Amino acid sequence: MIKQAIIPLAGLGTRLLPLSSVIPKELLPINGKPGIQYILDECIDAGIKEIILIISKKKIMIKNYFFNDKFYNKIIKKKKDPRIKQEYKKILRYRKLIKFVYQNKPLGTGHAVLKTKNLIKDKFFLMLLPDDLIIKKNCSKSMIQLNKRYHSSVMASLKVKKSDVTRWGIYKFKKKIDKKNFFIDDVIEKPSLKKAPSNRAVIGRYILPKKIFSKLVKQKPGKGGEIHITDAIQSLIYDNEKFIAHNFSGKYLDCGSMKGYINSSKEISKL
Ligand code: G1P
Protein backbone atom coordinates (compact mmCIF):
# COMPACT_ATOMS: atom_id res chain seq x y z
CA MET A 1 0.00 0.00 0.00
CA ILE A 2 1.25 3.48 -0.83
CA LYS A 3 1.70 5.54 2.33
CA GLN A 4 3.82 8.52 1.32
CA ALA A 5 2.99 11.46 -0.93
CA ILE A 6 5.12 14.38 -2.06
CA ILE A 7 3.92 17.78 -3.26
CA PRO A 8 6.31 20.15 -5.07
CA LEU A 9 5.47 23.72 -3.99
CA ALA A 10 8.58 25.70 -4.77
CA GLY A 11 7.47 26.95 -8.21
CA LEU A 12 7.26 30.68 -8.82
CA GLY A 13 3.61 30.80 -9.87
CA THR A 14 4.20 33.42 -12.56
CA ARG A 15 1.03 32.47 -14.41
CA LEU A 16 -0.98 33.75 -11.44
CA LEU A 17 0.72 37.12 -11.05
CA PRO A 18 -0.04 39.54 -9.51
CA LEU A 19 -1.98 37.31 -7.06
CA SER A 20 1.09 35.17 -6.36
CA SER A 21 3.62 38.00 -5.97
CA VAL A 22 3.35 37.99 -2.14
CA ILE A 23 1.06 35.05 -1.32
CA PRO A 24 2.15 31.56 -2.45
CA LYS A 25 -0.36 30.45 -5.07
CA GLU A 26 -1.15 27.29 -3.10
CA LEU A 27 -2.53 29.42 -0.26
CA LEU A 28 -4.87 31.38 -2.52
CA PRO A 29 -8.48 30.52 -1.69
CA ILE A 30 -10.55 28.40 -4.03
CA ASN A 31 -14.17 28.69 -2.99
CA GLY A 32 -13.09 29.73 0.52
CA LYS A 33 -10.36 27.14 1.08
CA PRO A 34 -6.64 27.34 0.24
CA GLY A 35 -5.81 25.27 -2.84
CA ILE A 36 -3.26 23.17 -0.93
CA GLN A 37 -5.98 21.85 1.41
CA TYR A 38 -7.84 20.24 -1.51
CA ILE A 39 -4.66 18.38 -2.38
CA LEU A 40 -4.03 17.35 1.24
CA ASP A 41 -7.66 16.18 1.59
CA GLU A 42 -7.28 14.05 -1.55
CA CYS A 43 -4.18 12.42 -0.03
CA ILE A 44 -5.83 11.77 3.33
CA ASP A 45 -8.94 10.30 1.72
CA ALA A 46 -6.67 8.04 -0.37
CA GLY A 47 -5.09 6.61 2.81
CA ILE A 48 -1.77 8.48 2.68
CA LYS A 49 -0.01 8.65 6.07
CA GLU A 50 2.87 11.03 5.37
CA ILE A 51 2.94 14.05 3.04
CA ILE A 52 6.22 15.74 2.15
CA LEU A 53 5.83 19.36 1.11
CA ILE A 54 8.70 20.67 -1.00
CA ILE A 55 8.85 24.41 -0.40
CA SER A 56 11.43 27.17 -0.80
CA LYS A 57 12.54 29.85 1.66
CA LYS A 58 10.51 32.29 -0.42
CA LYS A 59 7.41 30.24 0.26
CA ILE A 60 7.90 29.85 4.00
CA MET A 61 4.38 31.29 4.39
CA ILE A 62 3.10 27.80 3.53
CA LYS A 63 4.85 26.40 6.61
CA ASN A 64 3.66 29.31 8.74
CA TYR A 65 0.09 28.60 7.69
CA PHE A 66 0.29 25.22 9.42
CA PHE A 67 2.33 26.42 12.42
CA ASN A 68 0.44 29.45 13.69
CA ASP A 69 -0.45 28.12 17.16
CA LYS A 70 0.23 31.29 19.15
CA PHE A 71 -2.21 33.21 17.01
CA TYR A 72 -4.93 30.55 17.17
CA ASN A 73 -4.59 29.96 20.91
CA LYS A 74 -4.87 33.66 21.64
CA ILE A 75 -7.85 34.20 19.37
CA ILE A 76 -9.68 31.06 20.58
CA LYS A 77 -9.31 32.19 24.21
CA LYS A 78 -10.56 35.66 23.38
CA LYS A 79 -13.40 34.92 20.94
CA LYS A 80 -14.63 31.46 21.99
CA ASP A 81 -15.88 30.99 18.42
CA PRO A 82 -16.54 27.27 17.68
CA ARG A 83 -15.87 27.81 13.96
CA ILE A 84 -12.32 29.02 14.63
CA LYS A 85 -11.76 26.06 16.98
CA GLN A 86 -12.93 23.70 14.26
CA GLU A 87 -10.64 25.23 11.63
CA TYR A 88 -7.67 25.07 14.01
CA LYS A 89 -8.41 21.41 14.69
CA LYS A 90 -8.27 20.75 10.93
CA ILE A 91 -4.87 22.47 10.73
CA LEU A 92 -3.60 20.32 13.60
CA ARG A 93 -4.81 17.20 11.79
CA TYR A 94 -2.88 18.16 8.63
CA ARG A 95 0.13 18.89 10.77
CA LYS A 96 0.35 15.34 12.02
CA LEU A 97 0.96 14.21 8.44
CA ILE A 98 3.13 16.88 6.86
CA LYS A 99 6.89 17.28 6.65
CA PHE A 100 8.89 19.96 4.86
CA VAL A 101 11.94 19.83 2.63
CA TYR A 102 13.48 22.72 0.73
CA GLN A 103 14.14 23.36 -2.94
CA ASN A 104 15.48 26.89 -2.95
CA LYS A 105 16.14 27.11 -6.68
CA PRO A 106 13.24 26.38 -9.05
CA LEU A 107 15.20 24.01 -11.28
CA GLY A 108 12.28 21.79 -12.26
CA THR A 109 9.94 19.11 -10.96
CA GLY A 110 12.59 16.37 -11.24
CA HIS A 111 14.96 18.47 -9.14
CA ALA A 112 12.17 18.95 -6.56
CA VAL A 113 11.51 15.21 -6.36
CA LEU A 114 15.20 14.55 -5.78
CA LYS A 115 15.00 16.58 -2.56
CA THR A 116 12.84 13.84 -1.03
CA LYS A 117 15.30 11.05 -1.84
CA ASN A 118 16.30 10.26 1.75
CA LEU A 119 12.73 10.32 3.05
CA ILE A 120 11.01 7.85 0.73
CA LYS A 121 10.66 4.46 2.41
CA ASP A 122 8.61 2.14 0.21
CA LYS A 123 8.91 0.87 -3.36
CA PHE A 124 6.33 3.35 -4.67
CA PHE A 125 5.18 6.84 -3.65
CA LEU A 126 2.56 9.31 -4.84
CA MET A 127 3.26 12.77 -6.26
CA LEU A 128 0.60 15.45 -6.69
CA LEU A 129 1.12 18.72 -8.57
CA PRO A 130 -0.88 21.39 -6.78
CA ASP A 131 -1.88 23.29 -9.95
CA ASP A 132 -4.00 20.33 -10.97
CA LEU A 133 -7.19 19.87 -9.00
CA ILE A 134 -9.34 16.87 -9.75
CA ILE A 135 -12.81 16.98 -8.25
CA LYS A 136 -15.80 14.62 -8.03
CA LYS A 137 -13.68 11.47 -7.83
CA ASN A 138 -10.46 10.84 -5.91
CA CYS A 139 -7.90 10.28 -8.67
CA SER A 140 -5.10 9.34 -6.25
CA LYS A 141 -7.28 6.63 -4.72
CA SER A 142 -8.02 5.07 -8.13
CA MET A 143 -4.33 5.19 -9.04
CA ILE A 144 -3.32 3.52 -5.77
CA GLN A 145 -5.75 0.69 -6.58
CA LEU A 146 -4.16 0.29 -10.02
CA ASN A 147 -0.69 0.21 -8.49
CA LYS A 148 -1.83 -2.51 -6.11
CA ARG A 149 -3.34 -4.57 -8.90
CA TYR A 150 -0.57 -4.26 -11.52
CA HIS A 151 2.50 -3.47 -9.33
CA SER A 152 3.12 -0.68 -11.78
CA SER A 153 3.84 3.03 -11.78
CA VAL A 154 0.83 5.12 -12.79
CA MET A 155 0.24 8.60 -14.23
CA ALA A 156 -3.06 10.46 -14.53
CA SER A 157 -3.97 11.30 -18.08
CA LEU A 158 -6.33 13.35 -20.18
CA LYS A 159 -6.87 13.84 -23.91
CA VAL A 160 -6.08 17.43 -24.89
CA LYS A 161 -6.58 19.49 -28.04
CA LYS A 162 -3.97 18.61 -30.67
CA SER A 163 -2.83 22.25 -30.76
CA ASP A 164 -2.19 22.18 -26.97
CA VAL A 165 0.31 19.30 -26.83
CA THR A 166 3.25 21.71 -26.40
CA ARG A 167 1.97 22.58 -22.89
CA TRP A 168 2.08 19.03 -21.48
CA GLY A 169 3.98 15.80 -21.03
CA ILE A 170 2.59 13.67 -23.88
CA TYR A 171 2.66 9.87 -23.94
CA LYS A 172 2.33 7.08 -26.43
CA PHE A 173 0.45 3.96 -25.41
CA LYS A 174 1.57 0.45 -26.03
CA LYS A 175 -1.30 -1.73 -24.84
CA LYS A 176 -4.83 -1.09 -23.74
CA ILE A 177 -5.65 -2.64 -20.35
CA ASP A 178 -9.28 -1.49 -20.38
CA LYS A 179 -11.28 1.59 -21.38
CA LYS A 180 -9.49 3.84 -18.92
CA ASN A 181 -6.02 2.38 -18.55
CA PHE A 182 -3.06 1.84 -20.86
CA PHE A 183 0.49 0.61 -20.59
CA ILE A 184 2.66 3.24 -22.19
CA ASP A 185 5.94 3.02 -24.03
CA ASP A 186 7.04 6.63 -24.29
CA VAL A 187 6.48 10.05 -22.77
CA ILE A 188 7.88 13.36 -24.01
CA GLU A 189 7.96 16.62 -22.09
CA LYS A 190 6.17 19.43 -23.94
CA PRO A 191 6.85 18.17 -27.48
CA SER A 192 6.45 20.24 -30.63
CA LEU A 193 3.27 19.55 -32.65
CA LYS A 194 5.43 17.57 -35.04
CA LYS A 195 7.13 15.39 -32.42
CA ALA A 196 4.06 14.70 -30.25
CA PRO A 197 3.30 10.96 -30.34
CA SER A 198 -0.41 11.59 -29.54
CA ASN A 199 -2.68 14.12 -27.88
CA ARG A 200 -2.79 12.25 -24.57
CA ALA A 201 -1.37 14.39 -21.77
CA VAL A 202 0.02 13.58 -18.35
CA ILE A 203 -1.83 15.39 -15.56
CA GLY A 204 -0.33 16.10 -12.13
CA ARG A 205 -0.83 12.79 -10.30
CA TYR A 206 1.96 10.24 -10.42
CA ILE A 207 2.74 7.00 -8.65
CA LEU A 208 6.49 6.73 -9.03
CA PRO A 209 8.92 3.96 -8.15
CA LYS A 210 11.67 4.63 -5.65
CA LYS A 211 14.15 3.70 -8.36
CA ILE A 212 13.41 6.98 -10.12
CA PHE A 213 15.97 8.57 -7.77
CA SER A 214 18.78 6.66 -9.47
CA LYS A 215 17.71 8.32 -12.74
CA LEU A 216 17.21 11.76 -11.20
CA VAL A 217 20.69 11.98 -9.69
CA LYS A 218 22.15 11.85 -13.19
CA GLN A 219 19.32 13.55 -15.06
CA LYS A 220 20.52 16.37 -17.34
CA PRO A 221 18.43 19.54 -17.71
CA GLY A 222 15.90 19.26 -20.55
CA LYS A 223 13.27 21.64 -22.00
CA GLY A 224 13.80 25.20 -20.76
CA GLY A 225 16.93 24.17 -18.85
CA GLU A 226 14.90 22.42 -16.11
CA ILE A 227 15.26 18.91 -14.70
CA HIS A 228 11.98 17.27 -15.64
CA ILE A 229 10.37 14.32 -13.93
CA THR A 230 9.06 13.36 -17.38
CA ASP A 231 12.61 12.83 -18.69
CA ALA A 232 13.44 10.52 -15.76
CA ILE A 233 10.19 8.62 -16.37
CA GLN A 234 11.05 8.25 -20.05
CA SER A 235 14.42 6.85 -19.11
CA LEU A 236 12.77 4.30 -16.75
CA ILE A 237 10.30 3.28 -19.47
CA TYR A 238 13.19 2.70 -21.87
CA ASP A 239 14.61 0.36 -19.18
CA ASN A 240 11.30 -1.58 -19.32
CA GLU A 241 9.76 -0.20 -16.13
CA LYS A 242 5.95 -0.57 -16.34
CA PHE A 243 3.97 2.69 -16.48
CA ILE A 244 0.18 2.90 -16.70
CA ALA A 245 -1.65 5.98 -17.97
CA HIS A 246 -4.96 6.31 -16.12
CA ASN A 247 -7.78 8.29 -17.74
CA PHE A 248 -9.35 9.55 -14.53
CA SER A 249 -13.10 9.91 -14.10
CA GLY A 250 -13.14 13.12 -12.03
CA LYS A 251 -13.28 16.65 -13.40
CA TYR A 252 -9.97 18.40 -14.05
CA LEU A 253 -9.45 22.02 -12.96
CA ASP A 254 -6.27 23.82 -14.03
CA CYS A 255 -5.65 26.16 -11.09
CA GLY A 256 -2.23 27.28 -12.28
CA SER A 257 -3.54 29.68 -14.92
CA MET A 258 -5.62 32.77 -14.15
CA LYS A 259 -8.60 31.66 -16.23
CA GLY A 260 -8.53 28.17 -14.72
CA TYR A 261 -8.05 29.51 -11.20
CA ILE A 262 -11.13 31.73 -11.46
CA ASN A 263 -13.16 28.93 -13.01
CA SER A 264 -12.18 26.45 -10.28
CA SER A 265 -14.02 28.41 -7.56
CA LYS A 266 -17.13 28.47 -9.74
CA GLU A 267 -16.96 24.72 -10.40
CA ILE A 268 -16.35 23.81 -6.76
CA SER A 269 -19.18 26.05 -5.56
CA LYS A 270 -21.54 23.95 -7.69
CA LEU A 271 -20.63 20.69 -5.89
C1 G1P B 1 4.22 19.48 -15.42
C2 G1P B 1 4.89 18.33 -16.14
C3 G1P B 1 4.10 17.98 -17.42
C4 G1P B 1 2.66 17.66 -17.04
C5 G1P B 1 2.06 18.83 -16.26
C6 G1P B 1 0.70 18.48 -15.69
O1 G1P B 1 4.33 20.63 -16.23
O2 G1P B 1 6.21 18.68 -16.44
O3 G1P B 1 4.68 16.87 -18.04
O4 G1P B 1 1.91 17.41 -18.21
O5 G1P B 1 2.87 19.18 -15.14
O6 G1P B 1 0.11 19.59 -15.09
P1 G1P B 1 4.19 22.13 -15.63
O7 G1P B 1 2.73 22.34 -15.32
O8 G1P B 1 5.03 22.19 -14.40
O9 G1P B 1 4.66 23.03 -16.72
PDB file of C-alpha atoms in Angstrom, residues 41 69 97 108 147 152 235 238 252 263:
ATOM      1  CA  ASP A  41      -7.655  16.177   1.587  1.00  0.00           C
ATOM      2  CA  ASP A  69      -0.451  28.119  17.162  1.00  0.00           C
ATOM      3  CA  LEU A  97       0.962  14.206   8.435  1.00  0.00           C
ATOM      4  CA  GLY A 108      12.277  21.794 -12.265  1.00  0.00           C
ATOM      5  CA  ASN A 147      -0.692   0.208  -8.493  1.00  0.00           C
ATOM      6  CA  SER A 152       3.119  -0.679 -11.785  1.00  0.00           C
ATOM      7  CA  SER A 235      14.424   6.847 -19.107  1.00  0.00           C
ATOM      8  CA  TYR A 238      13.186   2.696 -21.875  1.00  0.00           C
ATOM      9  CA  TYR A 252      -9.970  18.398 -14.048  1.00  0.00           C
ATOM     10  CA  ASN A 263     -13.159  28.933 -13.014  1.00  0.00           C
TER      11      ASN A 263
END
